[in-house]
């Protein structure tokens, strides 16, 4: 959601339009789950985890508290409110050992390396491992339709952070463009020319990262692969930091 549109939507929601507020919450459920999963260092599901109910209330609170006329980022503000409410909840319930209590840097919303390692460890050990395994198996089957294997991904995954950020940005642009995704799904071919025009990334770079790009775009565009998006700490929107 573009920043200006988001601010206008927030103004309507704060002014008492229940339908706008409901749609704002609905459209941000994936964001709420991603932020909460990061904070709790494990993958959360809406049907099983009270933390998401707390986070949903925090998001609703953030709508009322945020100043849409100021210069702050709404999404950064939401993360702060969700984190605060989850900290309160875990301290009250005596479950704070499962929560990363180190302060979140609003300039850099990514987890620290320590938090990331802890997050992945908890993710692999928690009760959702069976679901995660099924998601991976389904993902591998889908990749085969594009002549991509997990071994391919290991070989072609970017070794440098700059290259990773560049290809992730291209994958985000691709996954958020229905026309380009339709082309990819129909022809099993990456629309390199269009991506080059939209992103400014050189054709040579896109071609070299073709398999990695396809693999990321599938994760970002398919709701069934949401656990993989959480596991890989992928951003939701173009422009977010990797």
CSV table of C-alpha atoms in Angstrom, one decimal:
chain,number,residue,atom,x,y,z
A,1,UNK,CA,0.0,0.0,0.0
A,2,UNK,CA,1.5,3.3,-1.1
A,3,UNK,CA,2.3,5.7,1.7
A,4,UNK,CA,-0.1,8.4,0.7
A,5,UNK,CA,-2.9,6.0,0.2
A,6,UNK,CA,-2.1,4.4,3.5
A,7,UNK,CA,-2.2,7.8,5.3
A,8,UNK,CA,-5.6,8.6,3.8
A,9,UNK,CA,-6.9,5.2,4.8
A,10,UNK,CA,-5.6,5.7,8.4
A,11,UNK,CA,-7.4,9.1,8.6
A,12,UNK,CA,-10.7,7.4,7.5
A,13,UNK,CA,-10.2,4.6,10.0
A,14,UNK,CA,-9.4,7.0,12.9
A,15,UNK,CA,-12.5,9.0,11.9
A,16,UNK,CA,-14.8,6.1,12.7
A,17,UNK,CA,-15.3,4.3,9.4
A,18,UNK,CA,-15.5,0.6,10.5
A,19,UNK,CA,-15.3,-0.8,7.0
A,20,UNK,CA,-12.1,1.0,6.2
A,21,UNK,CA,-10.6,-0.1,9.6
A,22,UNK,CA,-11.7,-3.7,8.9
A,23,UNK,CA,-10.1,-3.7,5.5
A,24,UNK,CA,-6.9,-2.1,6.9
A,25,UNK,CA,-6.6,-4.8,9.4
A,26,UNK,CA,-7.4,-7.5,6.9
A,27,UNK,CA,-4.8,-6.3,4.4
A,28,UNK,CA,-2.1,-6.2,7.2
A,29,UNK,CA,-2.7,-9.7,8.7
A,30,UNK,CA,0.3,-11.1,6.9
A,31,UNK,CA,2.4,-8.2,8.1
A,32,UNK,CA,1.2,-8.6,11.7
A,33,UNK,CA,2.0,-12.3,11.6
A,34,UNK,CA,5.5,-11.7,10.2
A,35,UNK,CA,6.3,-9.0,12.8
A,36,UNK,CA,5.0,-11.1,15.6
A,37,UNK,CA,6.9,-14.2,14.5
A,38,UNK,CA,10.1,-12.2,14.4
A,39,UNK,CA,9.5,-10.8,17.9
A,40,UNK,CA,8.6,-14.2,19.3
A,41,UNK,CA,11.4,-16.0,17.5
A,42,UNK,CA,9.1,-18.7,16.1
A,43,UNK,CA,6.5,-19.2,13.4
A,44,UNK,CA,3.0,-18.2,14.6
A,45,UNK,CA,-0.4,-19.3,13.2
A,46,UNK,CA,-3.7,-17.5,13.6
A,47,UNK,CA,-5.6,-20.6,14.8
A,48,UNK,CA,-3.1,-21.7,17.5
A,49,UNK,CA,-1.2,-18.8,18.9
A,50,UNK,CA,-2.5,-16.2,21.4
A,51,UNK,CA,0.4,-13.9,20.5
A,52,UNK,CA,-1.3,-13.1,17.2
A,53,UNK,CA,-4.5,-12.1,19.0
A,54,UNK,CA,-2.4,-9.7,21.2
A,55,UNK,CA,-0.7,-8.4,18.1
A,56,UNK,CA,-4.0,-7.8,16.3
A,57,UNK,CA,-5.3,-5.7,19.3
A,58,UNK,CA,-2.0,-3.9,19.2
A,59,UNK,CA,-2.4,-3.1,15.5
A,60,UNK,CA,-5.9,-1.8,16.2
A,61,UNK,CA,-4.4,0.4,19.0
A,62,UNK,CA,-1.7,1.6,16.6
A,63,UNK,CA,-4.4,2.8,14.2
A,64,UNK,CA,-5.9,5.1,16.9
A,65,UNK,CA,-2.5,6.2,18.3
A,66,UNK,CA,-0.6,7.0,15.1
A,67,UNK,CA,-0.4,10.5,13.7
A,68,UNK,CA,-1.0,10.2,9.9
A,69,UNK,CA,0.0,13.9,9.5
A,70,UNK,CA,3.5,13.4,11.0
A,71,UNK,CA,6.6,12.2,9.2
A,72,UNK,CA,6.9,8.8,11.0
A,73,UNK,CA,6.5,5.4,9.3
A,74,UNK,CA,3.2,3.7,10.2
A,75,UNK,CA,4.7,0.2,9.8
A,76,UNK,CA,7.7,1.1,12.1
A,77,UNK,CA,5.2,2.5,14.7
A,78,UNK,CA,3.1,-0.7,14.5
A,79,UNK,CA,6.1,-2.8,15.1
A,80,UNK,CA,6.9,-0.8,18.2
A,81,UNK,CA,3.3,-1.1,19.6
A,82,UNK,CA,3.1,-4.9,18.8
A,83,UNK,CA,6.5,-5.4,20.5
A,84,UNK,CA,5.4,-3.4,23.5
A,85,UNK,CA,2.2,-5.3,23.9
A,86,UNK,CA,3.8,-8.7,23.4
A,87,UNK,CA,6.5,-7.9,26.0
A,88,UNK,CA,3.7,-7.0,28.5
A,89,UNK,CA,1.9,-10.2,27.7
A,90,UNK,CA,4.9,-12.4,28.1
A,91,UNK,CA,6.0,-10.8,31.3
A,92,UNK,CA,2.5,-11.2,32.7
A,93,UNK,CA,2.3,-14.8,31.7
A,94,UNK,CA,5.8,-15.6,32.7
A,95,UNK,CA,6.8,-16.7,29.2
A,96,UNK,CA,9.4,-14.0,28.5
A,97,UNK,CA,12.1,-16.7,27.9
A,98,UNK,CA,10.5,-17.2,24.5
A,99,UNK,CA,10.7,-13.6,23.6
A,100,UNK,CA,13.6,-11.6,22.3
A,101,UNK,CA,13.7,-8.5,24.6
A,102,UNK,CA,16.5,-6.6,22.9
A,103,UNK,CA,15.3,-3.3,21.6
A,104,UNK,CA,14.2,-3.0,17.9
A,105,UNK,CA,16.1,-0.4,15.8
A,106,UNK,CA,13.4,1.4,13.8
A,107,UNK,CA,16.0,2.4,11.3
A,108,UNK,CA,16.8,-1.2,10.6
A,109,UNK,CA,13.9,-3.6,11.2
A,110,UNK,CA,15.9,-6.7,10.5
A,111,UNK,CA,16.8,-9.1,13.4
A,112,UNK,CA,20.3,-9.1,14.6
A,113,UNK,CA,22.4,-12.1,13.6
A,114,UNK,CA,22.0,-13.6,17.0
A,115,UNK,CA,18.2,-13.1,16.9
A,116,UNK,CA,18.1,-14.6,13.4
A,117,UNK,CA,20.0,-17.7,14.5
A,118,UNK,CA,17.8,-18.1,17.5
A,119,UNK,CA,14.7,-17.6,15.4
A,120,UNK,CA,15.7,-20.3,12.9
A,121,UNK,CA,16.6,-22.7,15.8
A,122,UNK,CA,13.2,-22.2,17.5
A,123,UNK,CA,11.4,-22.5,14.2
A,124,UNK,CA,13.0,-25.9,13.4
A,125,UNK,CA,12.2,-27.2,16.9
A,126,UNK,CA,8.7,-26.0,17.4
A,127,UNK,CA,5.4,-27.8,16.9
A,128,UNK,CA,4.9,-26.5,13.4
A,129,UNK,CA,7.8,-28.5,12.0
A,130,UNK,CA,5.5,-31.0,10.3
A,131,UNK,CA,3.6,-28.3,8.6
A,132,UNK,CA,6.8,-26.6,7.5
A,133,UNK,CA,8.1,-29.9,6.0
A,134,UNK,CA,4.9,-30.3,4.0
A,135,UNK,CA,5.3,-26.8,2.7
A,136,UNK,CA,8.8,-27.4,1.6
A,137,UNK,CA,7.8,-30.7,-0.2
A,138,UNK,CA,5.1,-28.8,-2.0
A,139,UNK,CA,7.5,-26.0,-2.9
A,140,UNK,CA,10.0,-28.5,-4.3
A,141,UNK,CA,7.3,-30.0,-6.5
A,142,UNK,CA,6.3,-26.5,-7.8
A,143,UNK,CA,10.0,-25.6,-8.5
A,144,UNK,CA,10.3,-28.8,-10.7
A,145,UNK,CA,7.7,-27.3,-13.0
A,146,UNK,CA,10.1,-24.4,-13.6
A,147,UNK,CA,13.1,-26.8,-14.1
A,148,UNK,CA,14.6,-25.6,-10.8
A,149,UNK,CA,15.9,-27.9,-8.0
A,150,UNK,CA,17.0,-27.3,-4.5
A,151,UNK,CA,20.5,-28.2,-5.6
A,152,UNK,CA,20.3,-25.5,-8.3
A,153,UNK,CA,19.3,-23.0,-5.6
A,154,UNK,CA,22.3,-23.9,-3.4
A,155,UNK,CA,24.6,-23.4,-6.3
A,156,UNK,CA,23.1,-20.1,-7.6
A,157,UNK,CA,22.2,-18.4,-4.3
A,158,UNK,CA,24.0,-15.0,-4.1
A,159,UNK,CA,27.2,-15.1,-1.9
A,160,UNK,CA,27.3,-11.4,-1.3
A,161,UNK,CA,24.6,-9.3,0.5
A,162,UNK,CA,24.5,-6.7,-2.3
A,163,UNK,CA,23.7,-9.3,-4.9
A,164,UNK,CA,21.1,-10.9,-2.7
A,165,UNK,CA,19.4,-7.5,-2.1
A,166,UNK,CA,19.4,-6.7,-5.8
A,167,UNK,CA,17.8,-10.0,-6.8
A,168,UNK,CA,15.3,-9.9,-3.8
A,169,UNK,CA,14.3,-6.4,-5.0
A,170,UNK,CA,13.7,-7.8,-8.5
A,171,UNK,CA,11.7,-10.7,-7.1
A,172,UNK,CA,9.5,-8.4,-5.0
A,173,UNK,CA,8.7,-6.3,-8.1
A,174,UNK,CA,7.9,-9.4,-10.1
A,175,UNK,CA,5.7,-10.9,-7.4
A,176,UNK,CA,3.7,-7.7,-7.0
A,177,UNK,CA,3.0,-7.4,-10.7
A,178,UNK,CA,0.1,-9.7,-11.7
A,179,UNK,CA,0.8,-9.4,-15.4
A,180,UNK,CA,4.4,-10.5,-15.1
A,181,UNK,CA,3.6,-13.3,-12.7
A,182,UNK,CA,1.0,-14.5,-15.1
A,183,UNK,CA,3.6,-14.6,-17.8
A,184,UNK,CA,6.0,-16.5,-15.6
A,185,UNK,CA,3.3,-19.1,-14.6
A,186,UNK,CA,2.1,-19.5,-18.2
A,187,UNK,CA,5.4,-19.7,-20.0
A,188,UNK,CA,7.7,-20.8,-17.2
A,189,UNK,CA,10.0,-18.1,-18.4
A,190,UNK,CA,11.3,-15.0,-16.5
A,191,UNK,CA,10.1,-11.7,-18.1
A,192,UNK,CA,13.6,-10.3,-18.1
A,193,UNK,CA,13.1,-7.4,-20.5
A,194,UNK,CA,10.1,-6.0,-18.5
A,195,UNK,CA,12.0,-6.6,-15.2
A,196,UNK,CA,15.0,-4.7,-16.5
A,197,UNK,CA,12.8,-1.8,-17.4
A,198,UNK,CA,10.9,-1.8,-14.1
A,199,UNK,CA,13.9,-2.3,-11.8
A,200,UNK,CA,16.8,-0.8,-13.7
A,201,UNK,CA,18.8,-3.9,-13.0
A,202,UNK,CA,21.0,-5.0,-15.8
A,203,UNK,CA,19.8,-7.9,-18.0
A,204,UNK,CA,23.0,-9.8,-17.4
A,205,UNK,CA,22.4,-9.8,-13.6
A,206,UNK,CA,18.8,-10.9,-14.0
A,207,UNK,CA,19.7,-13.7,-16.4
A,208,UNK,CA,22.5,-14.9,-14.1
A,209,UNK,CA,20.1,-15.0,-11.1
A,210,UNK,CA,17.1,-16.4,-13.1
A,211,UNK,CA,16.6,-19.5,-11.0
A,212,UNK,CA,17.0,-17.7,-7.7
A,213,UNK,CA,14.6,-15.0,-8.9
A,214,UNK,CA,12.0,-17.5,-9.9
A,215,UNK,CA,12.3,-19.4,-6.6
A,216,UNK,CA,11.9,-16.1,-4.6
A,217,UNK,CA,9.0,-14.9,-6.6
A,218,UNK,CA,7.1,-18.1,-6.1
A,219,UNK,CA,7.5,-17.8,-2.3
A,220,UNK,CA,6.5,-14.2,-2.3
A,221,UNK,CA,3.4,-14.6,-4.5
A,222,UNK,CA,2.0,-17.8,-3.1
A,223,UNK,CA,0.1,-17.7,0.3
A,224,UNK,CA,0.7,-21.4,0.8
A,225,UNK,CA,4.5,-20.7,1.0
A,226,UNK,CA,4.1,-18.1,3.7
A,227,UNK,CA,6.1,-20.2,6.2
A,228,UNK,CA,9.0,-20.1,3.8
A,229,UNK,CA,8.8,-16.3,3.6
A,230,UNK,CA,9.0,-16.2,7.4
A,231,UNK,CA,11.8,-18.7,7.5
A,232,UNK,CA,13.9,-16.7,5.0
A,233,UNK,CA,13.0,-13.4,6.6
A,234,UNK,CA,11.8,-12.0,3.3
A,235,UNK,CA,10.3,-8.5,3.1
A,236,UNK,CA,6.6,-8.0,2.2
A,237,UNK,CA,6.9,-5.0,-0.1
A,238,UNK,CA,9.3,-3.6,-2.6
A,239,UNK,CA,11.5,-1.0,-0.9
A,240,UNK,CA,11.6,-2.9,2.5
A,241,UNK,CA,15.1,-3.9,3.6
A,242,UNK,CA,16.2,-7.5,3.1
